[in-house]
XYZ file of C-alpha atoms in Angstrom:
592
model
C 95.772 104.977 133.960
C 92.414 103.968 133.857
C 90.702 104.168 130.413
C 86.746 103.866 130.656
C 85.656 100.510 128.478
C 82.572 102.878 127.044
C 82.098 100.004 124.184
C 81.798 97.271 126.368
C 80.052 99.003 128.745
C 76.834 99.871 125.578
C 77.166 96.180 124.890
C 76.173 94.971 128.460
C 73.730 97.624 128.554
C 71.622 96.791 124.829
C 72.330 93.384 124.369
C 72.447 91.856 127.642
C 70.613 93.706 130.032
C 68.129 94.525 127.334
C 68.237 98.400 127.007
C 68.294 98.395 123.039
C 64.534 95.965 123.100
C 63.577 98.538 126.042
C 64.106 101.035 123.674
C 62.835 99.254 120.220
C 59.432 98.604 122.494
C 59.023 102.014 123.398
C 59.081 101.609 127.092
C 61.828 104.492 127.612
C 60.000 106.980 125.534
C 62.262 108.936 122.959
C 66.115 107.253 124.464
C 67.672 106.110 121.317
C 71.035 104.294 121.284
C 72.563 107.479 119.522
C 71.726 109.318 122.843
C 73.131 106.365 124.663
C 76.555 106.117 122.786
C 76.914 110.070 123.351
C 75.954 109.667 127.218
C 78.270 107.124 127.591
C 81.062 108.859 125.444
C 80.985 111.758 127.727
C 80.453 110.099 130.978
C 83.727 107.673 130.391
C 85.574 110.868 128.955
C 84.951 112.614 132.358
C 85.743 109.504 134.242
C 88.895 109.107 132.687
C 90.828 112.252 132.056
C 89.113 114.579 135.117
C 88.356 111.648 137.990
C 90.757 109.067 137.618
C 93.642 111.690 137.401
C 92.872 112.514 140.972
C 92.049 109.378 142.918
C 95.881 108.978 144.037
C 95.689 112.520 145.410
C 92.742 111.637 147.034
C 94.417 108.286 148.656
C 97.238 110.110 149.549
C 95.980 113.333 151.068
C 92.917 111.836 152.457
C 90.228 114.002 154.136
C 91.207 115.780 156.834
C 89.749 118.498 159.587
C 91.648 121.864 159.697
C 90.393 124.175 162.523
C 87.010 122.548 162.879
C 86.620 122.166 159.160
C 86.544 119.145 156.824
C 88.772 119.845 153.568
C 88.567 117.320 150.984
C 91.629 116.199 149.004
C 93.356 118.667 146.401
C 91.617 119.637 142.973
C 88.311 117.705 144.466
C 86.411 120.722 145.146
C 87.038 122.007 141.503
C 86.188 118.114 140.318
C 83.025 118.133 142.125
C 81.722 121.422 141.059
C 83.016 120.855 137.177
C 80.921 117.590 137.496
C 77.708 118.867 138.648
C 77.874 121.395 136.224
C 77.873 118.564 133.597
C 74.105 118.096 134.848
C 75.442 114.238 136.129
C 73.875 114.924 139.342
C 70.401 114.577 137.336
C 70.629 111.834 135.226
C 67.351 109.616 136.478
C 65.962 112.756 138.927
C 62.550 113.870 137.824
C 61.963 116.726 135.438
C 59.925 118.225 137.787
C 62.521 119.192 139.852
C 65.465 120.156 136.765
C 66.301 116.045 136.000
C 66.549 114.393 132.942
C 64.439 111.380 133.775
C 66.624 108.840 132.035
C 66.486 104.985 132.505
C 68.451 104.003 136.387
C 70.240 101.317 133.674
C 72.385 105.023 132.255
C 72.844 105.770 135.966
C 74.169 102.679 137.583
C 76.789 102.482 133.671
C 77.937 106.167 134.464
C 78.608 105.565 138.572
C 80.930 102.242 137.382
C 82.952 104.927 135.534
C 83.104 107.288 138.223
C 83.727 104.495 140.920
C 86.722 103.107 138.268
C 88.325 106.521 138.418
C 87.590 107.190 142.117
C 85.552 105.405 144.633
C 86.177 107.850 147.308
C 84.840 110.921 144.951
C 81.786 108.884 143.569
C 80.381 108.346 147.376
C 79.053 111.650 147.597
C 77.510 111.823 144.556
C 76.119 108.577 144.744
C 74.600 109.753 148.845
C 72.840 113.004 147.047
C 71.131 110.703 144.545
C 69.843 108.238 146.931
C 68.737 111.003 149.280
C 66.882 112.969 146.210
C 65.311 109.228 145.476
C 63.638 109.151 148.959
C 62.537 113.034 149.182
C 60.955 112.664 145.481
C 59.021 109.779 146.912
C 58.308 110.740 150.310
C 58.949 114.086 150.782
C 56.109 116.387 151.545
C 55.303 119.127 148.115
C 56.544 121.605 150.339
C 59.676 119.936 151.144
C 60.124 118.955 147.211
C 59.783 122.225 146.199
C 62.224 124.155 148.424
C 65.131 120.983 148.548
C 65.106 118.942 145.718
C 65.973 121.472 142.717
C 69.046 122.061 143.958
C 69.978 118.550 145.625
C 69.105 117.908 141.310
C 71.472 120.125 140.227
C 74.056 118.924 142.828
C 74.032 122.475 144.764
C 73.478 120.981 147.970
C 74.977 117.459 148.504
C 72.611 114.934 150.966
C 73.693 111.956 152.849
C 71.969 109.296 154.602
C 72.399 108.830 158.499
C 71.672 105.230 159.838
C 74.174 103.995 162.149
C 74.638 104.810 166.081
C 77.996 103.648 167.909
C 75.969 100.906 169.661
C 73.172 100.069 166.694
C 75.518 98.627 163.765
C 72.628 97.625 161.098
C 69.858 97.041 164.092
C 68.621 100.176 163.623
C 65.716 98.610 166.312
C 67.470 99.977 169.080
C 68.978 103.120 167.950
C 68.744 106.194 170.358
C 68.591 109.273 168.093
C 65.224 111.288 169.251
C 63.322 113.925 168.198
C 60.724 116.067 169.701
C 57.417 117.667 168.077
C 57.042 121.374 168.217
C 53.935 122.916 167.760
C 54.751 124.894 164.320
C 55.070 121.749 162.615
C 58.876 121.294 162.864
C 60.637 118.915 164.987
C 63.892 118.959 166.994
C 66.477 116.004 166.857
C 69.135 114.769 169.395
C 71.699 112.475 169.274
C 74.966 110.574 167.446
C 75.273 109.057 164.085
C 78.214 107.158 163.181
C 80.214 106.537 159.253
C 77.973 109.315 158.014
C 79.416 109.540 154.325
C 80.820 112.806 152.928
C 78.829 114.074 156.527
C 80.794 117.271 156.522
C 82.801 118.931 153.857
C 83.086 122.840 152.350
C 82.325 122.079 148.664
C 78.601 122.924 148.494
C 76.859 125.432 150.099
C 74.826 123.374 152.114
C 74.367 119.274 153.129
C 70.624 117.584 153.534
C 70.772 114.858 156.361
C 68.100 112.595 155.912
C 68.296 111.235 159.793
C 66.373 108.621 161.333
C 64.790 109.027 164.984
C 62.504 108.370 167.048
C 59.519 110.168 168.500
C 59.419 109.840 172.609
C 55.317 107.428 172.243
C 56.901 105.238 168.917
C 55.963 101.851 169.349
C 59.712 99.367 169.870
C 61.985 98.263 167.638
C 61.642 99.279 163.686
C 58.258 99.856 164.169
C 58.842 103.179 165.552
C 61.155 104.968 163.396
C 61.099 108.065 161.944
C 62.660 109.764 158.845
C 63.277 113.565 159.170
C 65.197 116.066 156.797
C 67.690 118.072 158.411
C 69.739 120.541 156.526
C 73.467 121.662 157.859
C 71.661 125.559 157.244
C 68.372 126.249 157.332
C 66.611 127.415 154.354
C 64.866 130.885 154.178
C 60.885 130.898 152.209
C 62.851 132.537 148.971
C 65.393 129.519 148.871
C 68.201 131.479 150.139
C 70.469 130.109 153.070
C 70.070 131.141 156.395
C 71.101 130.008 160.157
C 73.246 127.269 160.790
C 71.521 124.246 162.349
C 72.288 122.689 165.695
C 74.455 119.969 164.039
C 78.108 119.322 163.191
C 80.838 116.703 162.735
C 82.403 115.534 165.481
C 84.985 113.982 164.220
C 86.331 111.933 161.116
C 87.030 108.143 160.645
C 90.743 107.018 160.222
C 89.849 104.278 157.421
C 91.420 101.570 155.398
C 90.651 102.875 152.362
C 88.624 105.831 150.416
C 90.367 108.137 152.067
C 89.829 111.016 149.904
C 85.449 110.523 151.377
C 85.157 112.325 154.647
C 83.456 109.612 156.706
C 81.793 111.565 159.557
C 81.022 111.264 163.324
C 78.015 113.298 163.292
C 76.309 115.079 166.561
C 72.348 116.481 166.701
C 71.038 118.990 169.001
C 73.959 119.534 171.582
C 73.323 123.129 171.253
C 76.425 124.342 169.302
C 74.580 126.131 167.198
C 71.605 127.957 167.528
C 69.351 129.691 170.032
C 68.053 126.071 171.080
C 69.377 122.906 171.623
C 68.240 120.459 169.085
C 68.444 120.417 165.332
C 65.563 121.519 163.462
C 63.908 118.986 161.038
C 61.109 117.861 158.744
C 59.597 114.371 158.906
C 59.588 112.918 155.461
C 56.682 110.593 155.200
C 54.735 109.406 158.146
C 55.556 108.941 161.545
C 56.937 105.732 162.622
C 57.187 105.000 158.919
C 60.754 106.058 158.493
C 62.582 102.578 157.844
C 59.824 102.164 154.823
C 60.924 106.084 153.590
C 65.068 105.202 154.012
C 64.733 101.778 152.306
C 63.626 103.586 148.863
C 67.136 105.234 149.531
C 68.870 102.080 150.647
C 67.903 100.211 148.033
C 69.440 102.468 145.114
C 72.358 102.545 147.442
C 72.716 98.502 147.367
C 73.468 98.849 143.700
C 75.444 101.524 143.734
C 77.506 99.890 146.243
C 77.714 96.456 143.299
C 78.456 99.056 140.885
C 81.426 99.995 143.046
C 82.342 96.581 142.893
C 82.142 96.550 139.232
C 84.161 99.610 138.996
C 86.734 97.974 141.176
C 87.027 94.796 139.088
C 87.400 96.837 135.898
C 89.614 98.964 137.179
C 92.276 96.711 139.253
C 91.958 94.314 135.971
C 92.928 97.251 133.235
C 95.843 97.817 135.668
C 97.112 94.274 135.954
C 97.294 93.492 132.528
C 99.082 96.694 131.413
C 101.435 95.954 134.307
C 101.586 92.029 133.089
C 102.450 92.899 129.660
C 105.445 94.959 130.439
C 106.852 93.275 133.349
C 109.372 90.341 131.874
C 110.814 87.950 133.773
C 111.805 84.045 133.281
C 110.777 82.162 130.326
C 107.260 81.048 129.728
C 106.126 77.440 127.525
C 106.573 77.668 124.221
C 108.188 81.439 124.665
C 110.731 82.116 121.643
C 111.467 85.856 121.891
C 114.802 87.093 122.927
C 115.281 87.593 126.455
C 112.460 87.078 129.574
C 108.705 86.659 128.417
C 106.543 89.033 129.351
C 104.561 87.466 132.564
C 101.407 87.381 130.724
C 102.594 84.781 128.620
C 102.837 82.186 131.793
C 99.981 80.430 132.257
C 99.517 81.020 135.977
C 99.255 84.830 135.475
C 96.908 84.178 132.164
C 94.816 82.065 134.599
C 94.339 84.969 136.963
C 93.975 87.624 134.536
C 91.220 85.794 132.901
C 89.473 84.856 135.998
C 90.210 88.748 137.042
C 87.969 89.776 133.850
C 85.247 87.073 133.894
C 84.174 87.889 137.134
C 84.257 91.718 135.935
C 81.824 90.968 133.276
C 79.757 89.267 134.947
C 79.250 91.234 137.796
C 78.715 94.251 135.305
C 76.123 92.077 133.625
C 74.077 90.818 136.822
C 74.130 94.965 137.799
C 72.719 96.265 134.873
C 70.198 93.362 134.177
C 69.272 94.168 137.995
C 68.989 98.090 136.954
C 66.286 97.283 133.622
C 64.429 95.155 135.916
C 63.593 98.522 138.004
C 63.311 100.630 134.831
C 61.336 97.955 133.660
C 59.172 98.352 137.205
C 58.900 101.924 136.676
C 57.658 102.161 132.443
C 55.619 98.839 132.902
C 52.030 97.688 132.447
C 49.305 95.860 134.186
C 50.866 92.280 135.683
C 54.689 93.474 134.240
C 54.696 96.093 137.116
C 54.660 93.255 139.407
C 56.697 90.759 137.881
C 59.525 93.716 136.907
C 59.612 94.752 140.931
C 60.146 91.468 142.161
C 62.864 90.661 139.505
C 64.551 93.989 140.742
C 63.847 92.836 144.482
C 65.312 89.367 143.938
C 68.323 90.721 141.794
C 69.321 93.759 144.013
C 70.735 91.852 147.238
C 72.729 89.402 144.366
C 73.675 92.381 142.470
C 75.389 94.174 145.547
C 77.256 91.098 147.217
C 78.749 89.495 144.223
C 79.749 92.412 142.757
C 81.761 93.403 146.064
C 82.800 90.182 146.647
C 84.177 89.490 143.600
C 85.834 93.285 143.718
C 88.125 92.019 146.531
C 88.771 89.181 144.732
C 89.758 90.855 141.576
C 91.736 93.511 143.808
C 93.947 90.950 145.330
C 94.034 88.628 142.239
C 95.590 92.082 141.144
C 98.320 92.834 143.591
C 99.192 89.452 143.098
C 99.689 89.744 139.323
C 101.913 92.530 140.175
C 103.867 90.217 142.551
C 105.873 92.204 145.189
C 105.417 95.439 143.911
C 101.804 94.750 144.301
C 102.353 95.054 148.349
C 104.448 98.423 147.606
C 101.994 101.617 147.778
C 103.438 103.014 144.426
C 102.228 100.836 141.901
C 98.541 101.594 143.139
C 97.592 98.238 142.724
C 97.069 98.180 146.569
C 94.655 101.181 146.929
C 91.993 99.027 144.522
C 92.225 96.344 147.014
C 92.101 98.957 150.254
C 89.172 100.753 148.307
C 86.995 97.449 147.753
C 87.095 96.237 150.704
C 84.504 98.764 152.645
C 81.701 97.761 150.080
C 80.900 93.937 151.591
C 80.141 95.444 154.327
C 78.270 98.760 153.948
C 74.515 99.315 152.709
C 73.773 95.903 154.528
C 76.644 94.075 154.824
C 76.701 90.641 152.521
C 75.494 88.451 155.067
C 72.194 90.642 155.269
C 71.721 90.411 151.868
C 72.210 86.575 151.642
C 69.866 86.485 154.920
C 67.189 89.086 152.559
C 67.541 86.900 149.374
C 66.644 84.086 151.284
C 64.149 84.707 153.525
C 62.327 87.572 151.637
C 62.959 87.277 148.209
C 62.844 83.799 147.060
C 59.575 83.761 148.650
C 58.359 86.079 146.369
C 54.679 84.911 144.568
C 55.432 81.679 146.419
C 58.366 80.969 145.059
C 57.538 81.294 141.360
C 58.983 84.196 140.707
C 62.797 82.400 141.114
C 61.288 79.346 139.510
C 60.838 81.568 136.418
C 63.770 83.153 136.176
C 65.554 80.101 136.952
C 63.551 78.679 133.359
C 64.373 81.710 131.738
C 68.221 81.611 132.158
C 67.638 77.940 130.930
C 66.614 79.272 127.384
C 69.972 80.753 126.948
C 71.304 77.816 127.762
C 69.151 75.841 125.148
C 70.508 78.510 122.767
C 73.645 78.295 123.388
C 73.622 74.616 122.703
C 71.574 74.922 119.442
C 74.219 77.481 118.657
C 76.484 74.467 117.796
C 79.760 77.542 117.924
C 82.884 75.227 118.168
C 84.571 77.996 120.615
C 81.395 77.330 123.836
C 83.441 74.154 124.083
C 81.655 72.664 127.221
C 79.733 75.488 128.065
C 75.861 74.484 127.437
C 77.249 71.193 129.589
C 78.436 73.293 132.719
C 76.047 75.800 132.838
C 73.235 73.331 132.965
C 74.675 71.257 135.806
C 75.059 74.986 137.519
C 71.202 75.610 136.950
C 70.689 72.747 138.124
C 72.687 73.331 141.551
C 70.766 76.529 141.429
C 67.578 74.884 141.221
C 67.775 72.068 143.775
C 69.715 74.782 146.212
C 66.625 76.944 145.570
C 64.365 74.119 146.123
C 65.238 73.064 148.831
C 66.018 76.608 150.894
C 62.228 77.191 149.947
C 61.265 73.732 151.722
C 63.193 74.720 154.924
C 61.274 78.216 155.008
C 57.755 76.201 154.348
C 58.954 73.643 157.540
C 59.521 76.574 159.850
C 62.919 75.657 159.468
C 64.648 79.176 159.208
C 67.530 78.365 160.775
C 69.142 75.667 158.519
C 68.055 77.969 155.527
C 70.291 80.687 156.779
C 72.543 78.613 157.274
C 73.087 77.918 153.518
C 72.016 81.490 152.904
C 75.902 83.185 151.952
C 77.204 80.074 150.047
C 73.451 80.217 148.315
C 73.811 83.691 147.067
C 77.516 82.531 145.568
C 76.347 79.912 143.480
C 73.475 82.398 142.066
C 76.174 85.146 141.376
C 78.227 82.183 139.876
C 75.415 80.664 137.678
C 74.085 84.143 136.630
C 77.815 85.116 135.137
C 78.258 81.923 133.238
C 75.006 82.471 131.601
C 74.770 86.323 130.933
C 78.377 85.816 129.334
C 77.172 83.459 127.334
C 74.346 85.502 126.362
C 77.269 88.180 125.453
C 78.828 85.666 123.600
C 75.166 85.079 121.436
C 74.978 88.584 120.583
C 77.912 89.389 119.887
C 78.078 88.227 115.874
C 80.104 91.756 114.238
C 82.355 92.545 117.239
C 85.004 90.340 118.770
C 82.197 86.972 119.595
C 85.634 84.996 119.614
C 87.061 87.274 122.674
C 82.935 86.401 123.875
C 83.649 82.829 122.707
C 86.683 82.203 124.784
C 85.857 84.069 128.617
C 82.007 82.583 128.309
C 83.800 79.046 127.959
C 86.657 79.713 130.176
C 84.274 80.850 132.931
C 82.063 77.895 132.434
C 84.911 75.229 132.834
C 86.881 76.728 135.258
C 84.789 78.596 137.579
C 81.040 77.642 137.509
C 81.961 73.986 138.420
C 81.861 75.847 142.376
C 78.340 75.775 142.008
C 78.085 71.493 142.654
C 80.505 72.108 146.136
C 77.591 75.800 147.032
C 74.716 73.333 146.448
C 76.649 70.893 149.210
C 77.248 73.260 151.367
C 73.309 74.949 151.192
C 71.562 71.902 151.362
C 74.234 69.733 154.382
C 75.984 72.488 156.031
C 73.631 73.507 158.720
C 74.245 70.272 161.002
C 77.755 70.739 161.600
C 77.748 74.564 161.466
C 75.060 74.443 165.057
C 77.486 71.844 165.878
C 80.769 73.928 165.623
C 79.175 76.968 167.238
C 79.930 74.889 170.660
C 83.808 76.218 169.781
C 82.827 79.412 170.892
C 80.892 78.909 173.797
């Protein structure tokens, strides 16, 4: 069962991503790593003995529609309701609106734990936040006032709907409409597609945050619209009234996270209601929507890498309990009675290792990417800037290494477990089924590469990546002056991987100066690897520096152990960035 690594988790947050200087600087006003510890505490206590208990049921029983109605798996609605009465719903929401305005660094730490214990539960939390995120920014006072103390409190859950059966992620030519009426509201029409937790009977009432579009928008993206639409409509004194023209049409038969009701979701086909159309409120401007949703979708991207953390951590805690009790043949150098345990071969050791050293340094590039926007948010002067790019250039890293490397830790898992890794029981499958929805949704992991390419390493002309680049460098440099016996080769690898990273970066920035945009995506995916890949090798070695009272020989031996075994990808990335784009336009003709 999965046990919440709350100690590891505190040491990625201070000493790595930086939380305990955040704090000795006063940026995060009166947070003190007492109050962190205890948040923590709780949070992986919750995660572990009231979520993960359930996520089976949830596989197993799935979400389902009964007469019209979308039940959730067994014990979930008492889950849900036992954890926004914890107050986890408010973490990072303002105070004005019942929130404890913490740092988004103890946010993203507590959703790994909840995504460990069950991905399919976490989702709808995870929606509500994102959708409170974009109100609090965008929302009219009005609007703030009447939704967002209880979306806080996690009385009403809120979801985000994006997708049309004919859109995917161009949202340029979705259909959804909506019409202007003249007392200020406005009516939507129309179908939205893998609308998470959509429909379901645990809270009183959902808040859709839709996009549409008005019938004189201008084409394309430019002419989108954000509008709040709640499953009942709220009366002036906050208490619930009619239902609104909008339901779920039906629900998606998935892979995995069953237990999440992912919803087929119709507007305005007069179901409800005196009138067709569902009655909304724009949130923001008109034609401004995508801008509005993006403040949503961005949270969301790292949410969805924290799900890949949560995978990695999780799948990896199961492995090696399963490879320390599962015996069979002899392993080198083995002199206990009987079989060795299949840890002790070196094949399974070499996967088990690789299973946590991607783990920790996905949960490191996450949370580094988190400070960066508390960083944004308690900054000064030039800082603001310079913490909103690093955020910006982070986030699309952040979200497809971490789900990339939660598939590969998934299956690296079943495989540990051999044959009864393909058998249902052992549950080693369900971490693999679970992981592999996050590549693709928030922007699948080809738009990200395609955004960190094109929009974010242009960023302040390219300086911003050149700093960074120069600042992971001076780990390096410390690392080396260390002169620890147990880095082994490590200052020696991860320099050749900066510098991969730094001619790949170099020359991706030359293409996009040439008008050559083309040949720059085509390095874009394999680009974003070999930053994911350099960033691990040196925030575990950072790990490894801090780490001088607690286990820096465990540090010692994954930092160096990453660094000779995996980071050496980085030289073959680089190739494949900088001369891949010739015979990739040359292949497509296979298709043609």
């Amino acid at each position: 069962m999965y046990q919440a690594p709350v100690e590891e988790i505190a040491f990625t947050l201070k000493h790595v991503a930086g939380l305990s200087k955040a704090i000795e600087d006063g940026k995060l006003g009166e947070l003190s790593d007492d109050l962190v510890d205890a948040i923590l505490s709780e949070a992986g206590r919750f995660a572990s003995d009231e979520v993960a208990p359930l996520a089976e049921i949830g596989d197993r029983q799935g979400a389902r529609m009964v007469d019209g109605k979308v039940i959730v798996p067994d014990g979930w609605d008492n889950l849900y309701r036992a954890w926004a009465e914890g107050g986890w719903n408010s973490l990072t929401a303002s105070e004005d609106f019942g929130g404890q305005g913490l740092p988004h660094m103890l946010n993203v730490a507590a959703l790994e734990m909840w995504n460990s214990g069950s991905v399919g539960f976490a989702l709808g939390p995870t929606l509500t936040m994102g959708a409170v995120d974009a109100v609090t920014a965008h929302g009219s006072e009005d609007l703030k006032a009447k939704y967002l103390p209880k979306m806080v409190s996690g009385e009403w859950t809120g979801t985000m709907n994006l997708t049309e059966p004919h859109a995917g992620s161009d949202l340029g030519v979705m259909k959804s409409r909506a019409e202007r009426r003249d007392d200020g509201t406005y009516r939507i029409f129309g179908q939205k597609i893998y609308i998470t937790w959509g429909e379901h009977e645990i809270t009183e009432n959902i808040i859709h945050l839709v996009l549409a579009r008005l019938p004189d928008a201008p084409a394309g993206t430019r002419g989108i619209s954000l509008f709040l639409v709640p499953k009942y409509l709220v009366n002036d004194d906050g208490s619930i009234g009619a239902r609104n023209d909008l339901h779920c049409h039906s629900l998606e038969h998935k892979l995995g996270i069953h237990g999440s009701p992912t919803c087929t979701m119709i507007y305005g086909d007069g179901k409800y209601g005196d009138e067709a159309g569902a009655i909304g409120w724009l949130i923001g401007e008109e034609n401004k929507g995508l801008a509005c949703m993006f403040t949503m979708m961005n949270n969301a991207r790292l949410a969805v890498g924290m799900q890949g953390v949560a995978i990695c951590e999780a799948a990896t805690q199961k492995a090696v309990q399963y490879a320390k009790d599962r015996t069979q043949g002899k392993a080198p150098g083995w002199t206990g009675s009987g079989m060795s345990p299949i840890i002790e071969h070196p094949d399974v050791a070499r996967m088990l290792v690789t299973m946590k050293a991607l783990t920790q340094g996905s949960r490191a590039i996450c949370y580094v990417c988190a400070h960066a926007t508390d960083m944004s948010h308690h900054a000064d002067g030039d800082e603001v800037r310079h913490w909103a790019e690093r955020a910006a250039l982070l986030t699309p890293i952040a979200k497809s290494f971490a789900t990339d490397a939660g598939v590969d830790v998934a299956s690296l898992g079943i495989q540990t477990h051999g044959g009864m890794g393909f058998i249902e029981e052992t549950g080693a499958a369900r971490y693999w089924r679970d992981s592999r929805i996050a590549p693709i949704y928030e922007g699948t992991n080809g738009i990200q590469a395609a955004d960190l390419v094109t929009r974010k390493l242009p960023l302040s002309n390219g300086n911003h990546v050149r700093g960074y680049i120069t600042e992971l460098k001076q780990v390096v440099n410390a690392v080396r002056a260390s002169n620890l016996e147990g880095f082994g080769e490590t200052a020696k690898r991860l320099d050749a991987s900066l510098s991969d990273l730094e001619d790949a970066t170099e020359w991706l920035l030359s293409q996009l100066a040439a008008g050559n945009a083309s040949a720059a995506l085509a390095g874009a995916t394999p680009y974003q690897r070999l930053f994911g890949l350099a960033l691990t090798g040196v925030y575990l070695a950072k790990g490894a520096l801090a780490d001088e009272d607690h286990g820096r020989d465990n540090r010692l031996a994954l930092c160096r152990f990453a660094a000779e075994n995996l980071i050496a990808e980085t030289a073959a990335l680089k190739d494949r960035v900088v001369n891949g784009a010739a015979s990739l336009e040359a292949a497509r003709a296979l298709f043609a």
